[in-house]
Coordinates of C-alpha atoms in Angstrom, one line a residue:
M1 CA 80.6 -225.6 127.7
S2 CA 81.5 -229.3 127.9
L3 CA 79.6 -231.9 125.9
T4 CA 79.4 -235.4 127.2
R5 CA 78.5 -238.5 125.0
R6 CA 75.3 -238.9 127.0
K7 CA 74.3 -235.3 126.4
F8 CA 75.1 -235.6 122.7
L9 CA 73.1 -238.8 122.2
G10 CA 70.3 -237.3 124.3
W11 CA 70.1 -234.3 122.1
M12 CA 70.1 -236.4 119.0
G13 CA 67.3 -238.6 120.4
A14 CA 65.3 -235.5 121.3
A15 CA 65.8 -234.1 117.8
G16 CA 64.5 -237.3 116.3
A17 CA 61.6 -237.7 118.7
G18 CA 60.7 -234.1 118.1
A19 CA 60.7 -234.8 114.4
V20 CA 58.3 -237.7 114.8
I21 CA 55.8 -236.1 117.1
G22 CA 56.1 -232.4 116.3
K23 CA 54.1 -229.9 118.3
N24 CA 51.0 -232.1 118.5
A25 CA 52.4 -234.8 120.8
A26 CA 50.5 -238.0 121.5
A27 CA 48.1 -238.2 124.3
S28 CA 50.8 -239.4 126.6
T29 CA 52.3 -235.9 126.7
T30 CA 49.1 -234.2 127.6
E31 CA 47.4 -236.6 130.0
H32 CA 49.4 -236.1 133.2
F33 CA 49.3 -238.7 135.9
K34 CA 47.8 -237.6 139.2
G35 CA 49.1 -240.5 141.3
Y36 CA 47.2 -243.4 142.8
P37 CA 45.8 -243.1 146.4
N38 CA 46.8 -246.7 147.3
S39 CA 50.1 -246.9 145.6
F40 CA 53.3 -248.2 147.3
A41 CA 56.4 -246.3 148.1
I42 CA 59.9 -246.8 149.6
L43 CA 61.5 -244.7 152.2
H44 CA 65.3 -244.4 152.3
D45 CA 66.5 -243.3 155.7
I46 CA 69.9 -242.0 154.8
T47 CA 71.0 -241.8 158.5
L48 CA 70.7 -245.6 158.8
C49 CA 72.6 -246.5 155.6
V50 CA 76.1 -247.8 156.1
G51 CA 77.0 -248.2 152.4
C52 CA 77.3 -252.0 152.5
R53 CA 75.9 -252.4 148.9
S54 CA 73.6 -255.3 149.9
C55 CA 70.9 -253.5 148.0
E56 CA 73.0 -253.4 144.9
A57 CA 73.7 -257.1 145.1
A58 CA 70.0 -257.9 145.7
C59 CA 68.9 -255.8 142.8
N60 CA 71.5 -257.5 140.5
K61 CA 70.2 -260.9 141.5
V62 CA 66.5 -260.2 141.4
N63 CA 66.7 -258.5 137.9
E64 CA 69.2 -261.1 136.6
L65 CA 71.7 -258.4 135.6
P66 CA 75.3 -259.1 134.5
P67 CA 77.8 -259.4 137.3
P68 CA 79.8 -256.2 138.1
D69 CA 83.4 -255.7 137.2
R70 CA 84.2 -255.7 140.9
P71 CA 82.3 -257.8 143.5
F72 CA 79.7 -256.1 145.7
T73 CA 81.9 -256.6 148.7
D74 CA 84.5 -254.3 147.2
L75 CA 83.7 -251.0 148.8
S76 CA 86.5 -249.2 147.0
V77 CA 83.9 -248.4 144.3
L78 CA 82.5 -245.8 146.8
D79 CA 85.6 -243.7 146.1
E80 CA 83.9 -242.6 142.9
K81 CA 80.5 -241.0 142.4
R82 CA 78.5 -243.4 140.3
R83 CA 75.2 -243.3 138.4
T84 CA 72.8 -246.0 137.4
T85 CA 73.6 -247.9 134.1
A86 CA 72.0 -250.5 131.9
K87 CA 73.7 -253.1 134.1
A88 CA 73.1 -251.5 137.5
Y89 CA 69.6 -250.3 138.4
T90 CA 70.8 -248.9 141.7
V91 CA 74.0 -247.6 143.1
V92 CA 75.2 -246.4 146.5
N93 CA 77.3 -243.3 146.7
R94 CA 79.4 -241.9 149.6
F95 CA 79.4 -238.2 150.6
K96 CA 81.3 -236.2 153.2
N97 CA 79.5 -235.4 156.4
R98 CA 80.2 -231.8 157.4
K99 CA 78.4 -232.2 160.7
V100 CA 80.3 -235.3 161.7
P101 CA 83.4 -235.6 159.4
Q102 CA 84.3 -239.1 160.7
Q103 CA 80.9 -240.5 159.7
P104 CA 80.3 -240.3 155.9
V105 CA 76.9 -240.2 154.4
F106 CA 75.7 -243.0 152.1
V107 CA 72.8 -242.5 149.6
K108 CA 71.1 -245.1 147.4
K109 CA 70.2 -243.9 143.9
Q110 CA 67.7 -245.4 141.6
C111 CA 64.6 -244.5 139.6
N112 CA 62.4 -242.4 141.9
H113 CA 59.1 -243.6 140.3
C114 CA 57.5 -240.1 140.0
L115 CA 53.8 -239.8 140.6
E116 CA 53.6 -237.9 137.3
P117 CA 56.7 -239.2 135.5
A118 CA 58.3 -237.1 132.8
C119 CA 59.7 -240.2 131.1
A120 CA 56.2 -241.5 130.5
S121 CA 54.9 -238.1 129.4
A122 CA 57.7 -237.8 126.9
C123 CA 57.3 -241.3 125.5
F124 CA 55.0 -241.0 122.4
V125 CA 54.5 -244.7 122.0
R126 CA 53.7 -245.3 125.8
A127 CA 56.6 -247.6 126.4
L128 CA 56.8 -246.2 129.9
R129 CA 53.8 -245.9 132.2
K130 CA 52.9 -245.4 135.8
T131 CA 51.2 -248.3 137.4
P132 CA 48.5 -248.1 140.1
E133 CA 50.8 -249.9 142.5
G134 CA 53.4 -247.2 142.2
P135 CA 56.3 -248.4 140.0
V136 CA 57.0 -246.8 136.6
V137 CA 57.4 -249.7 134.2
Y138 CA 58.8 -250.1 130.7
D139 CA 57.5 -252.2 127.8
P140 CA 60.4 -252.8 125.3
S141 CA 58.1 -254.3 122.7
V142 CA 56.9 -250.8 121.7
C143 CA 60.0 -248.7 122.4
V144 CA 61.5 -247.1 119.3
G145 CA 64.8 -246.2 120.9
C146 CA 64.4 -242.4 120.6
R147 CA 65.8 -242.0 124.2
Y148 CA 63.4 -239.0 124.7
C149 CA 62.8 -240.3 128.2
M150 CA 66.5 -239.9 129.0
V151 CA 66.3 -236.2 128.1
A152 CA 63.1 -235.7 130.1
C153 CA 64.0 -237.3 133.4
P154 CA 65.0 -234.6 135.9
F155 CA 66.9 -237.2 138.0
D156 CA 69.1 -238.5 135.1
I157 CA 68.1 -242.1 135.6
P158 CA 67.1 -244.0 132.4
A159 CA 70.1 -245.8 130.9
Y160 CA 70.4 -247.2 127.3
E161 CA 71.9 -250.5 126.2
Y162 CA 74.5 -249.0 123.9
D163 CA 76.3 -252.4 123.7
N164 CA 73.2 -254.2 122.5
A165 CA 73.1 -253.7 118.7
L166 CA 70.1 -255.9 117.9
S167 CA 67.4 -254.9 120.3
P168 CA 68.7 -252.2 122.8
K169 CA 66.4 -251.3 125.6
I170 CA 66.0 -248.5 128.1
M171 CA 67.1 -249.9 131.5
K172 CA 66.1 -248.7 135.0
C173 CA 64.8 -249.8 138.4
T174 CA 61.3 -251.3 138.2
M175 CA 60.8 -251.1 142.0
C176 CA 60.6 -254.9 141.7
Y177 CA 57.1 -254.6 140.2
P178 CA 56.7 -258.4 139.5
R179 CA 57.5 -259.0 143.2
I180 CA 55.1 -256.4 144.4
L181 CA 52.3 -258.0 142.4
K182 CA 53.0 -261.3 144.2
G183 CA 52.9 -259.6 147.6
R184 CA 56.7 -259.7 148.1
L185 CA 59.1 -256.9 149.1
P186 CA 61.4 -255.3 146.6
G187 CA 64.7 -257.0 146.5
C188 CA 66.7 -254.1 148.0
V189 CA 64.3 -253.6 150.9
E190 CA 64.4 -257.3 151.8
A191 CA 68.2 -257.4 151.7
C192 CA 69.0 -254.2 153.7
P193 CA 70.6 -255.4 157.0
R194 CA 70.1 -252.0 158.7
E195 CA 66.4 -251.5 157.7
A196 CA 67.4 -248.2 156.1
L197 CA 64.6 -249.0 153.5
T198 CA 61.0 -249.1 154.4
F199 CA 58.3 -250.4 152.0
G200 CA 54.5 -249.8 152.3
K201 CA 51.6 -247.7 151.1
R202 CA 52.9 -244.2 150.3
S203 CA 50.6 -242.5 152.8
D204 CA 51.8 -244.8 155.5
V205 CA 55.5 -244.4 154.6
L206 CA 55.1 -240.6 154.6
E207 CA 53.6 -240.8 158.1
I208 CA 56.6 -243.0 159.3
A209 CA 59.0 -240.4 157.9
R210 CA 57.1 -237.5 159.6
Q211 CA 57.1 -239.4 162.9
R212 CA 60.8 -240.0 162.8
I213 CA 61.5 -236.3 162.1
R214 CA 59.1 -235.3 164.9
E215 CA 60.7 -237.6 167.4
N216 CA 64.3 -236.8 166.4
P217 CA 64.4 -233.2 165.3
G218 CA 68.1 -233.0 165.9
R219 CA 68.8 -236.1 163.8
Y220 CA 66.9 -235.2 160.6
V221 CA 66.5 -232.3 158.2
N222 CA 62.8 -231.2 158.5
H223 CA 61.9 -232.2 155.0
I224 CA 60.9 -235.5 153.2
Y225 CA 62.6 -235.5 149.8
G226 CA 60.2 -236.7 147.2
E227 CA 57.0 -235.8 149.0
T228 CA 56.5 -232.8 146.7
E229 CA 59.5 -232.6 144.4
M230 CA 58.4 -232.6 140.8
G231 CA 54.9 -233.3 141.9
G232 CA 55.9 -236.1 144.2
T233 CA 57.7 -239.5 143.9
S234 CA 57.3 -243.1 145.1
W235 CA 60.8 -243.1 146.4
L236 CA 61.2 -240.9 149.5
Y237 CA 64.2 -239.8 151.5
I238 CA 64.9 -238.4 155.0
S239 CA 68.4 -237.2 155.8
G240 CA 70.5 -235.8 158.6
V241 CA 72.4 -233.5 156.3
P242 CA 71.1 -231.0 153.6
Y243 CA 70.0 -232.9 150.5
K244 CA 72.3 -230.8 148.3
E245 CA 75.2 -232.2 150.1
T246 CA 74.2 -235.7 149.0
G247 CA 74.1 -234.9 145.3
M248 CA 70.3 -234.5 145.3
R249 CA 68.8 -231.6 143.4
E250 CA 67.0 -228.9 145.4
D251 CA 66.0 -226.8 142.5
L252 CA 63.2 -228.9 141.1
G253 CA 60.2 -227.2 142.7
V254 CA 56.8 -228.9 143.1
T255 CA 55.5 -228.7 139.6
P256 CA 55.0 -232.1 138.0
A257 CA 57.7 -232.8 135.4
P258 CA 55.3 -233.3 132.5
E259 CA 54.1 -229.7 132.8
L260 CA 57.7 -228.6 132.3
T261 CA 58.8 -231.0 129.6
S262 CA 55.9 -231.8 127.3
G263 CA 55.8 -228.5 125.6
A264 CA 59.5 -227.6 125.6
L265 CA 60.8 -231.0 124.5
S266 CA 58.3 -231.3 121.7
V267 CA 59.7 -228.4 119.8
V268 CA 63.4 -229.4 119.9
P269 CA 65.0 -228.8 116.4
M270 CA 63.8 -231.7 114.2
V271 CA 66.3 -232.3 111.4
V272 CA 69.1 -234.3 112.8
G273 CA 68.3 -237.9 113.4
L274 CA 64.9 -237.8 111.6
W275 CA 65.2 -240.8 109.4
P276 CA 67.3 -243.0 111.7
V277 CA 64.7 -242.7 114.4
L278 CA 61.9 -243.3 112.0
L279 CA 63.5 -246.4 110.6
T280 CA 64.5 -247.7 114.0
G281 CA 60.9 -247.2 115.2
I282 CA 59.4 -249.0 112.2
Y283 CA 61.8 -251.9 112.7
A284 CA 61.2 -252.1 116.5
I285 CA 57.5 -251.9 116.2
T286 CA 57.2 -254.5 113.4
Q287 CA 59.7 -256.9 114.9
R288 CA 58.4 -257.0 118.5
K289 CA 54.9 -258.5 118.5
E290 CA 54.2 -259.5 122.1
K291 CA 52.0 -257.5 124.6
V292 CA 50.7 -254.9 122.1
S293 CA 47.9 -255.5 119.6
A294 CA 48.6 -255.3 115.9
E295 CA 46.1 -252.4 115.6
E296 CA 48.0 -250.3 118.1
K297 CA 51.3 -251.0 116.4
A298 CA 49.9 -250.2 113.0
A299 CA 48.4 -246.9 114.3
A300 CA 51.7 -245.9 115.9
V301 CA 53.7 -246.7 112.8
A302 CA 51.2 -244.9 110.5
E303 CA 51.3 -241.8 112.7
A304 CA 55.1 -241.8 112.9
V305 CA 55.5 -242.3 109.2
E306 CA 52.9 -239.7 108.3
K307 CA 54.4 -237.0 110.5
S308 CA 58.0 -237.9 109.7
E309 CA 57.4 -238.0 105.9
A310 CA 55.7 -234.6 106.0
Q311 CA 58.6 -233.1 107.9
A312 CA 61.2 -234.8 105.7
C313 CA 59.4 -233.6 102.6
H314 CA 59.3 -230.0 103.9
V315 CA 63.0 -230.1 104.8
L316 CA 63.9 -231.7 101.5
S317 CA 61.9 -229.2 99.5
E318 CA 63.6 -226.3 101.2
A319 CA 67.0 -227.9 100.6
L320 CA 66.3 -228.5 96.9
D321 CA 64.9 -225.0 96.4
K322 CA 68.0 -223.5 97.9
A323 CA 70.3 -225.8 95.9
H324 CA 68.4 -224.8 92.7
K325 CA 68.8 -221.1 93.4
D326 CA 72.4 -221.5 94.3
A327 CA 73.0 -223.4 91.1
L328 CA 71.4 -220.7 89.0
K329 CA 73.5 -218.1 90.7
E330 CA 76.7 -220.1 90.1
K331 CA 75.7 -220.7 86.4
E332 CA 74.9 -217.0 85.9
A333 CA 78.2 -216.0 87.5
A334 CA 80.1 -218.5 85.3
V335 CA 78.4 -217.2 82.1
H336 CA 79.2 -213.7 83.1
Q337 CA 82.8 -214.5 83.8
A338 CA 83.1 -216.4 80.4
V339 CA 81.6 -213.5 78.5
K340 CA 83.9 -211.1 80.2
K341 CA 86.9 -213.2 79.4
A342 CA 85.8 -213.6 75.8
L343 CA 85.4 -209.8 75.4
A344 CA 88.8 -209.2 77.0
E345 CA 90.4 -211.7 74.6
A346 CA 88.7 -210.1 71.6
A347 CA 89.8 -206.7 72.7
G348 CA 93.3 -208.0 73.0
S349 CA 93.3 -209.5 69.5
K350 CA 92.0 -206.2 68.0
A351 CA 94.8 -204.3 69.7
E352 CA 97.4 -206.7 68.3
E353 CA 96.0 -206.3 64.8
A354 CA 96.0 -202.5 65.1
A355 CA 99.6 -202.6 66.2
H356 CA 100.6 -204.6 63.1

């Protein structure tokens, strides 16, 4: 089985987070979001996307992200399958079209803003939360850097600022939450020249998707991706080809992600990464003071320290006990060997004396 750097770091983060929260996770892992009736959503009509990357450029500008290695007008990047990163909240990928080979399929990928997000459920300090408007947003001031959200996300979206040593953050699409609050369109929607992206109330967007499928049954697959997947998302898709041919998972089912991850992830083996995560958490919580009250920070630190110390003491006690037993066995074996050697030497000396 291959092991990527991302998987390794994800497992280490999960181990550390499991050590901190144990089986009794914070309320964020048991209170599942049910979605908000008036929340917004975005529909991506894959049949209209031409892969121009205008959405990528707009996202980069709106979120003030670093410039890419190659300009957004360079479409040669589509020769590779890409995923979102700390410097790119959204990417467009190109796929072969089996129905019409001369017309490739282009799919925009970003955070799907689940109605019941697994990332928020897995976050024991509530750095990620679902807003009534629809976006899943992130508060870096309370994040402890455990990367548990990266393990939990079924869409493999959250990215980590590995090159930021002082205050690394989890990075992902915000659905342009600040713009939505001001009554403006998300940057990618506003920039799309083909109107492949439609923004509005989720109920209205779903109806638009259903209407397009009804009116053009030969053009679309009869399914709205994201309507029910993992309990539903605020980013929806309609397509002219099977979703599995566009790199999208069709094995997720309709059960909300928190119900599948909150129990399983909380019992990940806890030893590796225990103290690094604890110390990182204490540092992050004590150094970042904006947006969260001192009482909430103190409570989070106290809970993390208490649970981590208890687990650490248990592990240390077992290790010391084993080491002590091993030392006694080694000492006993050494004494036995020394006595045996002494007896052998004494017997040899007696034999020599008798010979003389």
